[in-house]
PDB file of C-alpha atoms in Angstrom:
ATOM      1  CA  MET G   3      -0.009   0.020  -0.062  1.00  0.00           C
ATOM      2  CA  THR G   4       1.455   3.388  -1.207  1.00  0.00           C
ATOM      3  CA  LEU G   5       0.649   6.781   0.048  1.00  0.00           C
ATOM      4  CA  GLN G   6       2.079   9.879  -1.819  1.00  0.00           C
ATOM      5  CA  LEU G   7       1.979  13.003   0.301  1.00  0.00           C
ATOM      6  CA  ALA G   8       3.458  16.315  -0.687  1.00  0.00           C
ATOM      7  CA  GLY G   9       4.978  18.433   2.302  1.00  0.00           C
ATOM      8  CA  ASP G  10       1.779  20.560   2.940  1.00  0.00           C
ATOM      9  CA  LEU G  11      -0.665  18.025   2.070  1.00  0.00           C
ATOM     10  CA  LEU G  12      -2.496  18.494   5.591  1.00  0.00           C
ATOM     11  CA  ARG G  13      -2.837  22.119   5.407  1.00  0.00           C
ATOM     12  CA  VAL G  14      -6.526  23.232   5.295  1.00  0.00           C
ATOM     13  CA  HIS G  15      -6.883  26.954   4.538  1.00  0.00           C
ATOM     14  CA  GLY G  16      -3.802  27.452   6.756  1.00  0.00           C
ATOM     15  CA  VAL G  17      -5.129  25.177   9.557  1.00  0.00           C
ATOM     16  CA  TYR G  18      -3.409  22.208  10.371  1.00  0.00           C
ATOM     17  CA  CYS G  19      -4.683  18.616  11.260  1.00  0.00           C
ATOM     18  CA  THR G  20      -3.509  17.748  14.790  1.00  0.00           C
ATOM     19  CA  ALA G  21      -4.534  15.838  17.835  1.00  0.00           C
ATOM     20  CA  CYS G  22      -4.075  16.712  21.558  1.00  0.00           C
ATOM     21  CA  ALA G  23      -4.091  13.578  23.856  1.00  0.00           C
ATOM     22  CA  LEU G  24      -4.041  15.939  26.953  1.00  0.00           C
ATOM     23  CA  SER G  25      -7.666  17.530  26.447  1.00  0.00           C
ATOM     24  CA  LEU G  26      -9.734  17.598  29.743  1.00  0.00           C
ATOM     25  CA  GLN G  27      -8.464  14.275  31.318  1.00  0.00           C
ATOM     26  CA  ARG G  28      -6.926  16.431  34.008  1.00  0.00           C
ATOM     27  CA  LEU G  29     -10.039  17.843  35.081  1.00  0.00           C
ATOM     28  CA  PRO G  30     -12.508  16.230  37.396  1.00  0.00           C
ATOM     29  CA  ARG G  31     -16.156  15.231  36.537  1.00  0.00           C
ATOM     30  CA  SER G  32     -15.613  16.154  32.780  1.00  0.00           C
ATOM     31  CA  PRO G  33     -15.329  14.099  29.641  1.00  0.00           C
ATOM     32  CA  ALA G  34     -12.355  14.669  27.280  1.00  0.00           C
ATOM     33  CA  LEU G  35     -13.532  16.625  24.396  1.00  0.00           C
ATOM     34  CA  LEU G  36     -11.448  17.865  21.242  1.00  0.00           C
ATOM     35  CA  VAL G  37     -13.136  20.618  19.257  1.00  0.00           C
ATOM     36  CA  PHE G  38     -12.484  22.211  15.996  1.00  0.00           C
ATOM     37  CA  ALA G  39     -13.007  26.059  16.468  1.00  0.00           C
ATOM     38  CA  HIS G  40     -11.771  29.322  15.207  1.00  0.00           C
ATOM     39  CA  MET G  41      -7.955  29.487  16.464  1.00  0.00           C
ATOM     40  CA  VAL G  42      -7.821  25.792  17.148  1.00  0.00           C
ATOM     41  CA  PRO G  43      -6.479  23.218  14.658  1.00  0.00           C
ATOM     42  CA  LEU G  44      -8.313  20.291  13.304  1.00  0.00           C
ATOM     43  CA  ALA G  45      -7.811  17.077  15.146  1.00  0.00           C
ATOM     44  CA  ILE G  46      -7.406  14.142  12.832  1.00  0.00           C
ATOM     45  CA  LEU G  47      -7.553  10.512  13.476  1.00  0.00           C
ATOM     46  CA  VAL G  48      -5.662   8.442  10.768  1.00  0.00           C
ATOM     47  CA  VAL G  49      -6.917   4.859  10.658  1.00  0.00           C
ATOM     48  CA  ASP G  50      -4.525   2.621   8.380  1.00  0.00           C
ATOM     49  CA  ASP G  51      -2.745  -0.839   8.932  1.00  0.00           C
ATOM     50  CA  ASP G  52      -0.058   0.146   7.059  1.00  0.00           C
ATOM     51  CA  ASP G  53       2.880   1.340   9.000  1.00  0.00           C
ATOM     52  CA  MET G  54       4.452   3.448   6.434  1.00  0.00           C
ATOM     53  CA  SER G  55       1.318   5.389   5.665  1.00  0.00           C
ATOM     54  CA  ARG G  56       0.739   6.130   9.430  1.00  0.00           C
ATOM     55  CA  GLU G  57       4.305   7.151   9.942  1.00  0.00           C
ATOM     56  CA  LEU G  58       4.237   9.533   6.849  1.00  0.00           C
ATOM     57  CA  PHE G  59       1.291  11.377   8.279  1.00  0.00           C
ATOM     58  CA  ARG G  60       2.949  11.336  11.901  1.00  0.00           C
ATOM     59  CA  LEU G  61       6.017  12.742  10.446  1.00  0.00           C
ATOM     60  CA  LEU G  62       4.381  15.460   8.203  1.00  0.00           C
ATOM     61  CA  LEU G  63       2.436  16.703  11.287  1.00  0.00           C
ATOM     62  CA  GLY G  64       5.176  16.337  13.577  1.00  0.00           C
ATOM     63  CA  ARG G  65       7.261  18.583  11.482  1.00  0.00           C
ATOM     64  CA  GLU G  66       4.749  21.306  11.735  1.00  0.00           C
ATOM     65  CA  GLY G  67       4.852  21.054  15.597  1.00  0.00           C
ATOM     66  CA  TYR G  68       1.681  19.187  15.878  1.00  0.00           C
ATOM     67  CA  HIS G  69       0.609  15.604  17.027  1.00  0.00           C
ATOM     68  CA  ALA G  70      -1.552  13.104  15.164  1.00  0.00           C
ATOM     69  CA  MET G  71      -3.584  10.525  16.694  1.00  0.00           C
ATOM     70  CA  THR G  72      -3.082   7.182  14.634  1.00  0.00           C
ATOM     71  CA  ALA G  73      -5.016   3.749  14.942  1.00  0.00           C
ATOM     72  CA  THR G  74      -3.683   0.536  13.337  1.00  0.00           C
ATOM     73  CA  SER G  75      -7.067  -0.923  12.798  1.00  0.00           C
ATOM     74  CA  GLY G  76     -11.041  -0.100  13.203  1.00  0.00           C
ATOM     75  CA  ASP G  77     -11.193  -1.703  16.459  1.00  0.00           C
ATOM     76  CA  ASP G  78      -8.213   0.455  17.586  1.00  0.00           C
ATOM     77  CA  ALA G  79      -9.792   3.612  16.222  1.00  0.00           C
ATOM     78  CA  LEU G  80     -12.846   2.590  18.355  1.00  0.00           C
ATOM     79  CA  ARG G  81     -10.787   2.123  21.464  1.00  0.00           C
ATOM     80  CA  ILE G  82      -9.290   5.500  20.912  1.00  0.00           C
ATOM     81  CA  VAL G  83     -12.644   7.243  20.444  1.00  0.00           C
ATOM     82  CA  GLY G  84     -13.962   5.104  23.360  1.00  0.00           C
ATOM     83  CA  GLU G  85     -11.268   6.515  25.539  1.00  0.00           C
ATOM     84  CA  GLY G  86     -12.289   9.958  25.112  1.00  0.00           C
ATOM     85  CA  PHE G  87     -10.748  11.398  21.918  1.00  0.00           C
ATOM     86  CA  VAL G  88     -13.113  13.257  19.720  1.00  0.00           C
ATOM     87  CA  PRO G  89     -11.667  13.706  16.391  1.00  0.00           C
ATOM     88  CA  ASP G  90     -12.874  16.340  14.045  1.00  0.00           C
ATOM     89  CA  VAL G  91     -11.943  14.311  10.907  1.00  0.00           C
ATOM     90  CA  VAL G  92     -11.160  10.526  10.588  1.00  0.00           C
ATOM     91  CA  LEU G  93      -9.265   9.471   7.624  1.00  0.00           C
ATOM     92  CA  ALA G  94      -9.801   5.751   7.545  1.00  0.00           C
ATOM     93  CA  ASP G  95      -8.031   3.125   4.734  1.00  0.00           C
ATOM     94  CA  LEU G  96     -10.885   1.058   3.412  1.00  0.00           C
ATOM     95  CA  GLN G  97      -8.590  -2.102   2.857  1.00  0.00           C
ATOM     96  CA  MET G  98      -7.840  -3.202   6.396  1.00  0.00           C
ATOM     97  CA  PRO G  99      -8.635  -6.651   7.711  1.00  0.00           C
ATOM     98  CA  GLY G 100     -11.244  -6.982  10.783  1.00  0.00           C
ATOM     99  CA  LEU G 101     -14.031  -4.584  10.981  1.00  0.00           C
ATOM    100  CA  PRO G 102     -16.084  -3.787   7.589  1.00  0.00           C
ATOM    101  CA  SER G 103     -15.764  -0.313   6.598  1.00  0.00           C
ATOM    102  CA  CYS G 104     -19.494   0.351   6.642  1.00  0.00           C
ATOM    103  CA  GLU G 105     -19.595  -0.932  10.244  1.00  0.00           C
ATOM    104  CA  LEU G 106     -16.579   0.990  11.368  1.00  0.00           C
ATOM    105  CA  ALA G 107     -18.411   4.460   9.805  1.00  0.00           C
ATOM    106  CA  GLN G 108     -21.628   3.585  11.750  1.00  0.00           C
ATOM    107  CA  ARG G 109     -19.816   2.904  15.144  1.00  0.00           C
ATOM    108  CA  LEU G 110     -17.519   6.062  14.632  1.00  0.00           C
ATOM    109  CA  ARG G 111     -20.616   8.128  13.882  1.00  0.00           C
ATOM    110  CA  THR G 112     -22.255   6.732  16.932  1.00  0.00           C
ATOM    111  CA  GLY G 113     -19.034   7.073  19.234  1.00  0.00           C
ATOM    112  CA  ALA G 114     -17.496  10.160  18.011  1.00  0.00           C
ATOM    113  CA  SER G 115     -18.984  13.749  17.834  1.00  0.00           C
ATOM    114  CA  PRO G 116     -21.988  14.127  15.501  1.00  0.00           C
ATOM    115  CA  SER G 117     -19.907  16.789  13.529  1.00  0.00           C
ATOM    116  CA  SER G 118     -17.049  14.625  12.923  1.00  0.00           C
ATOM    117  CA  VAL G 119     -16.306  14.358   9.348  1.00  0.00           C
ATOM    118  CA  LEU G 120     -15.569  10.637   8.094  1.00  0.00           C
ATOM    119  CA  LEU G 121     -13.088  10.390   5.154  1.00  0.00           C
ATOM    120  CA  ALA G 122     -12.476   6.982   3.452  1.00  0.00           C
ATOM    121  CA  MET G 123      -9.436   6.539   1.562  1.00  0.00           C
ATOM    122  CA  SER G 124      -8.006   3.611  -0.592  1.00  0.00           C
ATOM    123  CA  GLY G 125      -5.386   2.821  -3.207  1.00  0.00           C
ATOM    124  CA  SER G 126      -8.097   1.408  -5.655  1.00  0.00           C
ATOM    125  CA  GLU G 127     -11.642   2.230  -6.288  1.00  0.00           C
ATOM    126  CA  PRO G 128     -14.142   0.968  -3.506  1.00  0.00           C
ATOM    127  CA  LEU G 129     -16.134  -1.889  -3.963  1.00  0.00           C
ATOM    128  CA  PRO G 130     -20.262  -1.271  -3.981  1.00  0.00           C
ATOM    129  CA  GLY G 131     -21.148  -0.328  -0.196  1.00  0.00           C
ATOM    130  CA  ALA G 132     -17.748  -0.023   1.095  1.00  0.00           C
ATOM    131  CA  THR G 133     -17.947   3.789   1.475  1.00  0.00           C
ATOM    132  CA  ASP G 134     -21.584   3.616   2.866  1.00  0.00           C
ATOM    133  CA  GLY G 135     -21.557   5.743   6.184  1.00  0.00           C
ATOM    134  CA  PHE G 136     -18.531   7.914   5.024  1.00  0.00           C
ATOM    135  CA  ASP G 137     -18.854  11.830   4.077  1.00  0.00           C
ATOM    136  CA  HIS G 138     -16.207  11.454   0.961  1.00  0.00           C
ATOM    137  CA  PHE G 139     -13.796   8.865  -0.508  1.00  0.00           C
ATOM    138  CA  LEU G 140     -10.255  10.102  -1.429  1.00  0.00           C
ATOM    139  CA  LEU G 141      -8.150   7.745  -3.911  1.00  0.00           C
ATOM    140  CA  LYS G 142      -4.467   7.434  -3.113  1.00  0.00           C
ATOM    141  CA  PRO G 143      -2.274   9.195  -3.858  1.00  0.00           C
ATOM    142  CA  PHE G 144      -4.130  12.169  -3.106  1.00  0.00           C
ATOM    143  CA  THR G 145      -3.081  16.028  -2.922  1.00  0.00           C
ATOM    144  CA  MET G 146      -3.659  18.733  -0.353  1.00  0.00           C
ATOM    145  CA  ASP G 147      -6.355  20.188  -2.735  1.00  0.00           C
ATOM    146  CA  ALA G 148      -8.122  16.998  -2.638  1.00  0.00           C
ATOM    147  CA  LEU G 149      -8.018  16.694   1.242  1.00  0.00           C
ATOM    148  CA  SER G 150      -9.183  20.323   1.408  1.00  0.00           C
ATOM    149  CA  ASP G 151     -11.929  19.814  -1.093  1.00  0.00           C
ATOM    150  CA  ALA G 152     -13.072  16.625   0.778  1.00  0.00           C
ATOM    151  CA  ILE G 153     -13.507  18.395   4.042  1.00  0.00           C
ATOM    152  CA  ASN G 154     -15.036  21.522   2.608  1.00  0.00           C
ATOM    153  CA  ARG G 155     -17.832  19.483   1.016  1.00  0.00           C
ATOM    154  CA  CYS G 156     -18.677  18.164   4.407  1.00  0.00           C
ATOM    155  CA  SER G 157     -21.439  20.683   5.657  1.00  0.00           C
ATOM    156  CA  ALA G 158     -20.799  19.774   9.321  1.00  0.00           C
ATOM    157  CA  VAL G 159     -17.331  21.787   9.199  1.00  0.00           C
ATOM    158  CA  SER G 160     -17.413  23.823   6.130  1.00  0.00           C
ATOM    159  CA  SER G 161     -18.781  26.886   7.839  1.00  0.00           C
ATOM    160  CA  VAL G 162     -16.250  26.710  10.632  1.00  0.00           C
ATOM    161  CA  ILE G 163     -13.493  26.275   8.011  1.00  0.00           C
ATOM    162  CA  ASP G 164     -14.662  29.205   5.708  1.00  0.00           C
ATOM    163  CA  SER G 165     -14.738  31.303   9.107  1.00  0.00           C
ATOM    164  CA  ALA G 166     -11.141  30.360   9.963  1.00  0.00           C
ATOM    165  CA  HIS G 167      -9.356  32.132   7.041  1.00  0.00           C
ATOM    166  CA  GLU G 168      -8.273  34.771   9.306  1.00  0.00           C
ATOM    167  CA  ALA G 169      -5.119  33.996  11.200  1.00  0.00           C
ATOM    168  CA  PRO G 170      -5.344  33.058  14.862  1.00  0.00           C
ATOM    169  CA  PRO G 171      -3.480  35.272  17.302  1.00  0.00           C
ATOM    170  CA  SER G 172       0.142  34.323  17.875  1.00  0.00           C
ATOM    171  CA  ALA G 173       0.705  32.072  20.912  1.00  0.00           C
ATOM    172  CA  LEU G 174       3.494  34.191  22.061  1.00  0.00           C
ATOM    173  CA  ASN G 175       3.864  37.996  21.871  1.00  0.00           C
ATOM    174  CA  GLU G 176       7.734  38.333  20.653  1.00  0.00           C
ATOM    175  CA  ALA G 177       7.992  41.829  21.953  1.00  0.00           C
ATOM    176  CA  ILE G 178       6.907  41.202  25.337  1.00  0.00           C
ATOM    177  CA  TYR G 179       8.818  37.681  25.375  1.00  0.00           C
ATOM    178  CA  SER G 180      12.143  39.666  24.061  1.00  0.00           C
ATOM    179  CA  ARG G 181      11.967  42.238  26.814  1.00  0.00           C
ATOM    180  CA  LEU G 182      11.467  39.505  29.458  1.00  0.00           C
ATOM    181  CA  GLN G 183      14.517  37.383  27.929  1.00  0.00           C
ATOM    182  CA  ALA G 184      16.463  40.606  28.168  1.00  0.00           C
ATOM    183  CA  ALA G 185      15.361  41.366  31.876  1.00  0.00           C
ATOM    184  CA  MET G 186      16.349  38.003  33.193  1.00  0.00           C
ATOM    185  CA  ASN G 187      18.495  34.866  33.038  1.00  0.00           C
ATOM    186  CA  GLY G 188      17.351  31.753  31.549  1.00  0.00           C
ATOM    187  CA  GLU G 189      16.622  29.999  34.759  1.00  0.00           C
ATOM    188  CA  LYS G 190      14.324  32.958  35.878  1.00  0.00           C
ATOM    189  CA  LEU G 191      12.649  33.031  32.514  1.00  0.00           C
ATOM    190  CA  SER G 192      11.894  29.223  32.514  1.00  0.00           C
ATOM    191  CA  GLN G 193      10.479  29.722  36.119  1.00  0.00           C
ATOM    192  CA  LEU G 194       8.408  32.529  35.143  1.00  0.00           C
ATOM    193  CA  TYR G 195       6.742  30.643  32.092  1.00  0.00           C
ATOM    194  CA  THR G 196       6.433  27.371  34.062  1.00  0.00           C
ATOM    195  CA  ILE G 197       4.352  29.060  36.976  1.00  0.00           C
ATOM    196  CA  CYS G 198       2.319  30.784  34.319  1.00  0.00           C
ATOM    197  CA  LEU G 199       1.301  27.723  32.615  1.00  0.00           C
ATOM    198  CA  ASP G 200       0.824  25.724  35.815  1.00  0.00           C
ATOM    199  CA  ASP G 201      -1.433  28.588  36.915  1.00  0.00           C
ATOM    200  CA  VAL G 202      -3.530  28.368  33.931  1.00  0.00           C
ATOM    201  CA  LEU G 203      -4.075  24.458  34.420  1.00  0.00           C
ATOM    202  CA  ARG G 204      -4.839  25.206  38.103  1.00  0.00           C
ATOM    203  CA  ARG G 205      -7.301  27.795  37.152  1.00  0.00           C
ATOM    204  CA  VAL G 206      -8.851  25.752  34.278  1.00  0.00           C
ATOM    205  CA  ALA G 207      -9.750  23.008  37.040  1.00  0.00           C
ATOM    206  CA  VAL G 208     -11.226  25.588  39.279  1.00  0.00           C
ATOM    207  CA  MET G 209     -13.263  27.001  36.370  1.00  0.00           C
ATOM    208  CA  ASN G 210     -14.662  23.369  35.549  1.00  0.00           C
ATOM    209  CA  ALA G 211     -15.617  22.982  38.934  1.00  0.00           C
ATOM    210  CA  ALA G 212     -17.358  26.499  39.117  1.00  0.00           C
ATOM    211  CA  ALA G 213     -19.129  25.484  35.783  1.00  0.00           C
ATOM    212  CA  ASN G 214     -20.399  22.294  37.187  1.00  0.00           C
ATOM    213  CA  ASP G 215     -21.832  24.002  40.445  1.00  0.00           C
ATOM    214  CA  ALA G 216     -23.326  26.873  37.955  1.00  0.00           C
ATOM    215  CA  ASP G 217     -21.007  29.495  39.787  1.00  0.00           C
ATOM    216  CA  ASP G 218     -20.659  32.007  37.027  1.00  0.00           C
ATOM    217  CA  ALA G 219     -19.069  34.594  39.216  1.00  0.00           C
ATOM    218  CA  ALA G 220     -16.152  32.318  40.139  1.00  0.00           C
ATOM    219  CA  TYR G 221     -15.921  31.005  36.327  1.00  0.00           C
ATOM    220  CA  ARG G 222     -15.415  34.899  35.223  1.00  0.00           C
ATOM    221  CA  ARG G 223     -13.104  35.448  38.184  1.00  0.00           C
ATOM    222  CA  GLU G 224     -10.606  32.839  37.332  1.00  0.00           C
ATOM    223  CA  ALA G 225     -10.946  33.624  33.452  1.00  0.00           C
ATOM    224  CA  HIS G 226      -9.945  37.154  34.480  1.00  0.00           C
ATOM    225  CA  ALA G 227      -6.734  35.831  36.473  1.00  0.00           C
ATOM    226  CA  ILE G 228      -5.637  33.613  33.505  1.00  0.00           C
ATOM    227  CA  LYS G 229      -6.234  36.823  31.252  1.00  0.00           C
ATOM    228  CA  GLY G 230      -4.134  39.006  33.387  1.00  0.00           C
ATOM    229  CA  GLY G 231      -1.305  36.599  34.049  1.00  0.00           C
ATOM    230  CA  CYS G 232      -0.984  35.568  30.293  1.00  0.00           C
ATOM    231  CA  GLY G 233      -1.017  39.079  29.325  1.00  0.00           C
ATOM    232  CA  MET G 234       2.070  39.876  31.465  1.00  0.00           C
ATOM    233  CA  VAL G 235       4.228  37.231  29.749  1.00  0.00           C
ATOM    234  CA  GLY G 236       2.851  37.763  26.259  1.00  0.00           C
ATOM    235  CA  ALA G 237       0.889  34.545  26.032  1.00  0.00           C
ATOM    236  CA  THR G 238      -1.437  36.144  23.470  1.00  0.00           C
ATOM    237  CA  GLN G 239      -3.867  33.380  22.446  1.00  0.00           C
ATOM    238  CA  LEU G 240      -4.333  32.263  26.001  1.00  0.00           C
ATOM    239  CA  GLN G 241      -5.104  35.810  26.840  1.00  0.00           C
ATOM    240  CA  THR G 242      -7.651  36.302  24.144  1.00  0.00           C
ATOM    241  CA  ILE G 243      -9.529  33.174  25.037  1.00  0.00           C
ATOM    242  CA  ALA G 244      -9.524  34.066  28.684  1.00  0.00           C
ATOM    243  CA  SER G 245     -11.125  37.395  27.710  1.00  0.00           C
ATOM    244  CA  THR G 246     -13.711  35.831  25.995  1.00  0.00           C
ATOM    245  CA  GLU G 247     -14.716  33.465  28.925  1.00  0.00           C
ATOM    246  CA  GLU G 248     -14.649  36.386  31.012  1.00  0.00           C
ATOM    247  CA  ASN G 249     -16.639  38.299  29.067  1.00  0.00           C
ATOM    248  CA  ARG G 250     -19.629  35.670  28.396  1.00  0.00           C
ATOM    249  CA  GLY G 251     -19.354  33.879  31.465  1.00  0.00           C
ATOM    250  CA  ILE G 252     -20.263  30.041  31.864  1.00  0.00           C
ATOM    251  CA  PRO G 253     -21.019  28.813  28.048  1.00  0.00           C
ATOM    252  CA  ALA G 254     -23.515  26.191  27.199  1.00  0.00           C
ATOM    253  CA  ASN G 255     -20.455  24.159  26.459  1.00  0.00           C
ATOM    254  CA  HIS G 256     -17.932  24.782  28.894  1.00  0.00           C
ATOM    255  CA  VAL G 257     -16.326  21.636  28.385  1.00  0.00           C
ATOM    256  CA  ALA G 258     -15.168  22.584  24.777  1.00  0.00           C
ATOM    257  CA  SER G 259     -14.289  26.111  26.025  1.00  0.00           C
ATOM    258  CA  LEU G 260     -11.879  24.838  28.824  1.00  0.00           C
ATOM    259  CA  ASP G 261     -10.689  22.368  26.270  1.00  0.00           C
ATOM    260  CA  GLU G 262      -9.579  25.220  24.038  1.00  0.00           C
ATOM    261  CA  ILE G 263      -7.689  26.850  26.949  1.00  0.00           C
ATOM    262  CA  ILE G 264      -5.635  23.805  27.592  1.00  0.00           C
ATOM    263  CA  ARG G 265      -4.840  23.212  23.999  1.00  0.00           C
ATOM    264  CA  ALA G 266      -3.695  26.837  23.607  1.00  0.00           C
ATOM    265  CA  ALA G 267      -1.386  26.047  26.809  1.00  0.00           C
ATOM    266  CA  GLU G 268       0.020  22.945  24.985  1.00  0.00           C
ATOM    267  CA  VAL G 269       0.768  25.071  22.041  1.00  0.00           C
ATOM    268  CA  LEU G 270       2.656  27.780  24.094  1.00  0.00           C
ATOM    269  CA  LYS G 271       4.418  24.864  26.037  1.00  0.00           C
ATOM    270  CA  GLY G 272       5.678  23.474  22.649  1.00  0.00           C
ATOM    271  CA  MET G 273       6.992  26.705  21.439  1.00  0.00           C
ATOM    272  CA  LEU G 274       9.000  27.376  24.715  1.00  0.00           C
ATOM    273  CA  VAL G 275      10.285  23.671  24.728  1.00  0.00           C
ATOM    274  CA  ALA G 276      11.390  24.302  21.184  1.00  0.00           C
ATOM    275  CA  ARG G 277      13.210  27.455  22.210  1.00  0.00           C
ATOM    276  CA  GLN G 278      14.698  25.445  25.410  1.00  0.00           C
ATOM    277  CA  ILE G 279      13.238  27.880  27.469  1.00  0.00           C
ATOM    278  CA  ILE G 280      11.389  25.048  29.730  1.00  0.00           C
ATOM    279  CA  LYS G 281      11.702  21.263  29.930  1.00  0.00           C
ATOM    280  CA  THR G 282       9.029  19.020  28.307  1.00  0.00           C
ATOM    281  CA  ASN G 283       8.192  17.603  31.836  1.00  0.00           C
ATOM    282  CA  SER G 284       8.503  20.902  33.794  1.00  0.00           C
ATOM    283  CA  ILE G 285       4.870  21.558  33.588  1.00  0.00           C
ATOM    284  CA  ARG G 286       2.588  19.504  35.989  1.00  0.00           C
TER     285      ARG G 286
END
């Protein structure tokens, strides 16, 4: 089985396909939930029994700083979804042993989010009925345009993609970061950002408890604190999201909103790790 992938195949209107295993599993009484929203990359689950295909997807996404979720079979994909991972897009190969493709689509539709886009792929034209339950079929090898087209054809996310043309705010304000870097040594800078990220995760847990208790004032208070702390260290994206939460209070789907904060913290952490400002395991 072969898969020809260009370097930017997985770019969709400037938004990359990615997954984050962290999600809300750190928070009490809330299911893990990954969302595709403005300012948040797509979460994609690649299902393929071919090691090379999975590795190519993983390497391409990793090269851009993201993490892909992959599954070796239909049963493995159902296990991953059953453990709380909610993909925005599932890209599943049809020529795999085990679970029939139509049954996989049906069970993914039930187990994942109703808005998840299910894309089938294969190196040959599918047999009649093989793509039943999927939103679209891609013939390998496929290009970036083909993948983008397939997602845009699926009404469940096309309106979200169309609204995401504007570039999201940077995770880090470089001017503020440069001033802090000039004002303190590397150890102090590391401590500062580690404290900031730890504080964000702690306050998100408090916000989650406040939302479960319908305590809007506490929810807004913690969001305000995140906004202020992140603004001081130039964590622009976190500051923007926290400001939204402070202004609107407890949303209808607070799980998704808090998950967005956590994912933004992971993006910032990744940038700081890449710059060797903090270590991978320095954030609790």
